[in-house]
Short mmCIF file of C-alpha atoms in Angstrom, two decimals:
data_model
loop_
_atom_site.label_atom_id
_atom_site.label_comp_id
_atom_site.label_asym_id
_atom_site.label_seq_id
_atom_site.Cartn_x
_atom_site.Cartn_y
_atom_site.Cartn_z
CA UNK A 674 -17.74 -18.93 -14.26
CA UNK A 675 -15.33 -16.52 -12.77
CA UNK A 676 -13.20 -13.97 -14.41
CA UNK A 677 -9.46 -13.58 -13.78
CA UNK A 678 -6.71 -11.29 -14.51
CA UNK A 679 -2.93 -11.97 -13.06
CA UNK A 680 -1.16 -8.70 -11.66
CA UNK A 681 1.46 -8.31 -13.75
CA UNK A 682 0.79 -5.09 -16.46
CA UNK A 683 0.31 -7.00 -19.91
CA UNK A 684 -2.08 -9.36 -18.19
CA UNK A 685 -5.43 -9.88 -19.80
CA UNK A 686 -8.57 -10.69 -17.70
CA UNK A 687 -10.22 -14.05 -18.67
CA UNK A 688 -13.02 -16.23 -18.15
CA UNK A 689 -12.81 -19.76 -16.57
CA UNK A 690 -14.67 -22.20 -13.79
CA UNK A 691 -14.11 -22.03 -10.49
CA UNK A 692 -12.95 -25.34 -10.57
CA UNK A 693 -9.93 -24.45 -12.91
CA UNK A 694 -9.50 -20.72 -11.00
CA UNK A 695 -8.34 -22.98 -8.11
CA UNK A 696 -6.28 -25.45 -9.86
CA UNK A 697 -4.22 -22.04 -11.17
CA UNK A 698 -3.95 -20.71 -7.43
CA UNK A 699 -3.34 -23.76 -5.94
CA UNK A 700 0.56 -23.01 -6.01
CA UNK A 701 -0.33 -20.02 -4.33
CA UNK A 702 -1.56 -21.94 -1.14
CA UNK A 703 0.73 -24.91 -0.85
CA UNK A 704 3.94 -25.24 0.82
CA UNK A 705 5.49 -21.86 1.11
CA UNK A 706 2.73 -20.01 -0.82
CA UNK A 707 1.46 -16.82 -0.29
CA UNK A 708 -1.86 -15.91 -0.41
CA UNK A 709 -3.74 -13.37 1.46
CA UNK A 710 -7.66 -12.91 1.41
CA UNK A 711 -8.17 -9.22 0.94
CA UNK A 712 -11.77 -8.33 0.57
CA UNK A 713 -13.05 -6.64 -2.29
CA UNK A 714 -12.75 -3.05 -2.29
CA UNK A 715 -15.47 -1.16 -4.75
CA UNK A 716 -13.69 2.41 -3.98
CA UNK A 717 -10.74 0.72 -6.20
CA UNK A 718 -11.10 2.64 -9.08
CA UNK A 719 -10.39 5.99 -6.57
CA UNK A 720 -7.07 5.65 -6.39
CA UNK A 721 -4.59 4.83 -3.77
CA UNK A 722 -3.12 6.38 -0.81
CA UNK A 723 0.83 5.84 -0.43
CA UNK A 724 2.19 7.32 2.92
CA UNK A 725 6.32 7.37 3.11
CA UNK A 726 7.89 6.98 6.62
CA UNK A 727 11.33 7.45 7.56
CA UNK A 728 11.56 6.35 11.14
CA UNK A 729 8.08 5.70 12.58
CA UNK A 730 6.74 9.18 11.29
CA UNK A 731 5.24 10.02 7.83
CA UNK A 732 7.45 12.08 5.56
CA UNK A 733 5.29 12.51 2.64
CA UNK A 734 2.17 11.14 0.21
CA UNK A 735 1.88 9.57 -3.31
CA UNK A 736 -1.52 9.89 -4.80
CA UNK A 737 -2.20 8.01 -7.83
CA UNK A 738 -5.34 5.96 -9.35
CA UNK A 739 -3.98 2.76 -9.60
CA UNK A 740 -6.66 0.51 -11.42
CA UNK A 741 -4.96 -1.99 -12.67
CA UNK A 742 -6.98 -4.88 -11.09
CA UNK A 743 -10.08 -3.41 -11.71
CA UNK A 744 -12.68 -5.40 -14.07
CA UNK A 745 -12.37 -4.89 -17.35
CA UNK A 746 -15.68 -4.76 -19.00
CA UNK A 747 -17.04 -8.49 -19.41
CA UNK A 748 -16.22 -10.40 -22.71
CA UNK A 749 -14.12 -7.79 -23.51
CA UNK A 750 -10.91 -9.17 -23.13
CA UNK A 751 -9.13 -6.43 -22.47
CA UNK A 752 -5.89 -5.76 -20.48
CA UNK A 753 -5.59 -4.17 -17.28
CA UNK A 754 -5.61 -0.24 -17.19
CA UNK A 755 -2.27 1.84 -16.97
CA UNK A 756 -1.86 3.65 -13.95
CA UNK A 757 -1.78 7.53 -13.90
CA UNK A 758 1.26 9.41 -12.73
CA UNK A 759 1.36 9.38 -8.77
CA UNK A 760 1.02 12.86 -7.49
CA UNK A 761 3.83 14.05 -4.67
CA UNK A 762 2.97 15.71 -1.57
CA UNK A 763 4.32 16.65 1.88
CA UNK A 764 2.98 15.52 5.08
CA UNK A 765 1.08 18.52 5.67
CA UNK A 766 -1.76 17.34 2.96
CA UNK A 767 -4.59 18.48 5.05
CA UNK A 768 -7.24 15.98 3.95
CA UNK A 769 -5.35 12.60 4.89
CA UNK A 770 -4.29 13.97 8.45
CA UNK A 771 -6.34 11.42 9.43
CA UNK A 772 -4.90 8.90 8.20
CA UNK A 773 -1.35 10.27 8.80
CA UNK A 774 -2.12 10.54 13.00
CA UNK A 775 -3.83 6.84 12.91
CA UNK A 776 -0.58 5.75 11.50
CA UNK A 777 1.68 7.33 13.66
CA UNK A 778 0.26 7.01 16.62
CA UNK A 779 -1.87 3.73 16.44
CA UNK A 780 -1.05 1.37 13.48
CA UNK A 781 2.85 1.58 12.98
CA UNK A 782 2.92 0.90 17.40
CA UNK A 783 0.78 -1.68 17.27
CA UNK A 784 2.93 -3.56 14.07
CA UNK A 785 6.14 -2.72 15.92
CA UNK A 786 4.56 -4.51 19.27
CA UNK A 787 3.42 -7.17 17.02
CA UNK A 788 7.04 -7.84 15.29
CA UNK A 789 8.93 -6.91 18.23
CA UNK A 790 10.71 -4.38 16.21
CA UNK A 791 12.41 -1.11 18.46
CA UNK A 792 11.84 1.82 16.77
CA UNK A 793 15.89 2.71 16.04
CA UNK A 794 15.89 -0.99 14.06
CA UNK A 795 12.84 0.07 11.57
CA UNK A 796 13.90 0.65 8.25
CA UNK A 797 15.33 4.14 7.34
CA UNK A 798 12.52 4.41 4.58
CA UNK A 799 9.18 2.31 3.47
CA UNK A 800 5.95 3.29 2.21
CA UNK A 801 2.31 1.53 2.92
CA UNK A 802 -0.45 1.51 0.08
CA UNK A 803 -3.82 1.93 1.29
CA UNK A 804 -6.89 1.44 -0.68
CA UNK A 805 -9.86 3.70 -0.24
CA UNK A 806 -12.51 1.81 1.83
CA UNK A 807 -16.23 1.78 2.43
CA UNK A 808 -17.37 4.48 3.94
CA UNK A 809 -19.19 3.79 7.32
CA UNK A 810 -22.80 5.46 7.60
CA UNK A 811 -21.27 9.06 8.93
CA UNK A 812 -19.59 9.53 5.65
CA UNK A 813 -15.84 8.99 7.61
CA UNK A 814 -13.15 7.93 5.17
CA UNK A 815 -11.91 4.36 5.85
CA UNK A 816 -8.61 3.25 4.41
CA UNK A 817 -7.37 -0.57 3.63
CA UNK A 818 -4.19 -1.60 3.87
CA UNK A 819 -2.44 -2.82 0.64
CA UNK A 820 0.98 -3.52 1.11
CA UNK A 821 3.60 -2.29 2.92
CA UNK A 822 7.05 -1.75 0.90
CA UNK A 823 10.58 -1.70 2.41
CA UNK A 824 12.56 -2.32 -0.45
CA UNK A 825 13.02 0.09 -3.63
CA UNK A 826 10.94 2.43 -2.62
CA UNK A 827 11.58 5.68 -4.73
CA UNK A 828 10.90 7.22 -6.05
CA UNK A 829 9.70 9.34 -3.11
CA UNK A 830 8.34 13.02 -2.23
CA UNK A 831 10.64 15.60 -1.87
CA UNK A 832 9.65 16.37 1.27
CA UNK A 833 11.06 13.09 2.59
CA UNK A 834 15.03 13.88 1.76
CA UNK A 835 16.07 16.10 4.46
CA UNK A 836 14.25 13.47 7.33
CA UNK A 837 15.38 10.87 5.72
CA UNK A 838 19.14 12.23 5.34
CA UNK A 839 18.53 13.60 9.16
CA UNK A 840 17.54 9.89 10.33
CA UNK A 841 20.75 7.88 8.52
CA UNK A 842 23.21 10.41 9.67
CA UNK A 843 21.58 9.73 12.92
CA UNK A 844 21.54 5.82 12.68
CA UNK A 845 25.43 5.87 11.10
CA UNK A 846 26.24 7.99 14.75
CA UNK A 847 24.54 5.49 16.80
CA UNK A 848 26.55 2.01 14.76
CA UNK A 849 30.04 4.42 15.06
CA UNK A 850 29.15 5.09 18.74
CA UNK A 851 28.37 1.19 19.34
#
């Protein structure tokens, strides 16, 4: 037996065989599906991580426990938790500098080598969810990406407006110019 919950808020964890847990995914992995295999992250309940960028740099964080997926206690039937209000902050939070430099200066060049994407065609705005990982055996913090949004992302920190009105005066110059 497995349990199972769908994403959606509303959605109440079940239980079912494995054999009928795949039958309800298979959808998921045929044809055009989408599926990805994302390892099992205990830190979950935590809370998550959401760094804006405008350009290529981070503008600003969104701190919120978001435990939506997390197990609800067995038999209980009960729906997923809300999530608590995300917390803004500027890009100055001193405890995910970290995570803020890795981004910058390792993760978002590698994605743009790996997409062939120039830096003047990213999108004006997006934010990437991370998920607090494992910490190794020096006690380091480890983050997981979640997902990476591009569309609808607001709302956003204040911190990001005048970067982000900076960059799209900046972009409309360069397509008047071209």
């Amino acid at each position: 037996m497995v349990r199972v919950r769908h994403a959606p808020r509303g959605s109440v964890q079940r239980e079912t065989t494995f054999k009928e847990m795949v039958g309800l995914m298979a959808p998921y992995f045929e044809g055009d599906g989408h599926m990805i295999d994302q390892e099992w992250q205990p830190r979950l309940t935590e809370g998550m991580v959401r760094c804006y960028l405008v350009g290529d740099r981070v503008a600003g964080f969104g701190l919120q426990a978001v435990n939506a997926l997390y197990p609800a206690p067995a038999g209980s039937g009960a729906e997923a938790s809300t999530p608590s209000t995300r917390f803004y902050h500027p890009a100055d939070l001193s405890h995910l500098q970290g995570l803020k430099q890795q981004l910058e200066d390792e993760w978002m060049p590698d994605l743009q080598r790996t997409l062939g994407v120039p830096g003047d065609q990213l999108p004006l705005l997006r934010d990437c969810d991370f998920m607090h990982g494992e910490r190794p055996p020096d006690g380091t913090e480890r983050y997981v990406l979640c997902e990476i949004n591009v569309s609808s992302v607001a709302p956003f920190p204040d911190s990001a407006i005048e970067r982000l009105v900076t960059a799209t005066a900046a972009r409309l110059e360069r397509m008047r110019a071209a």
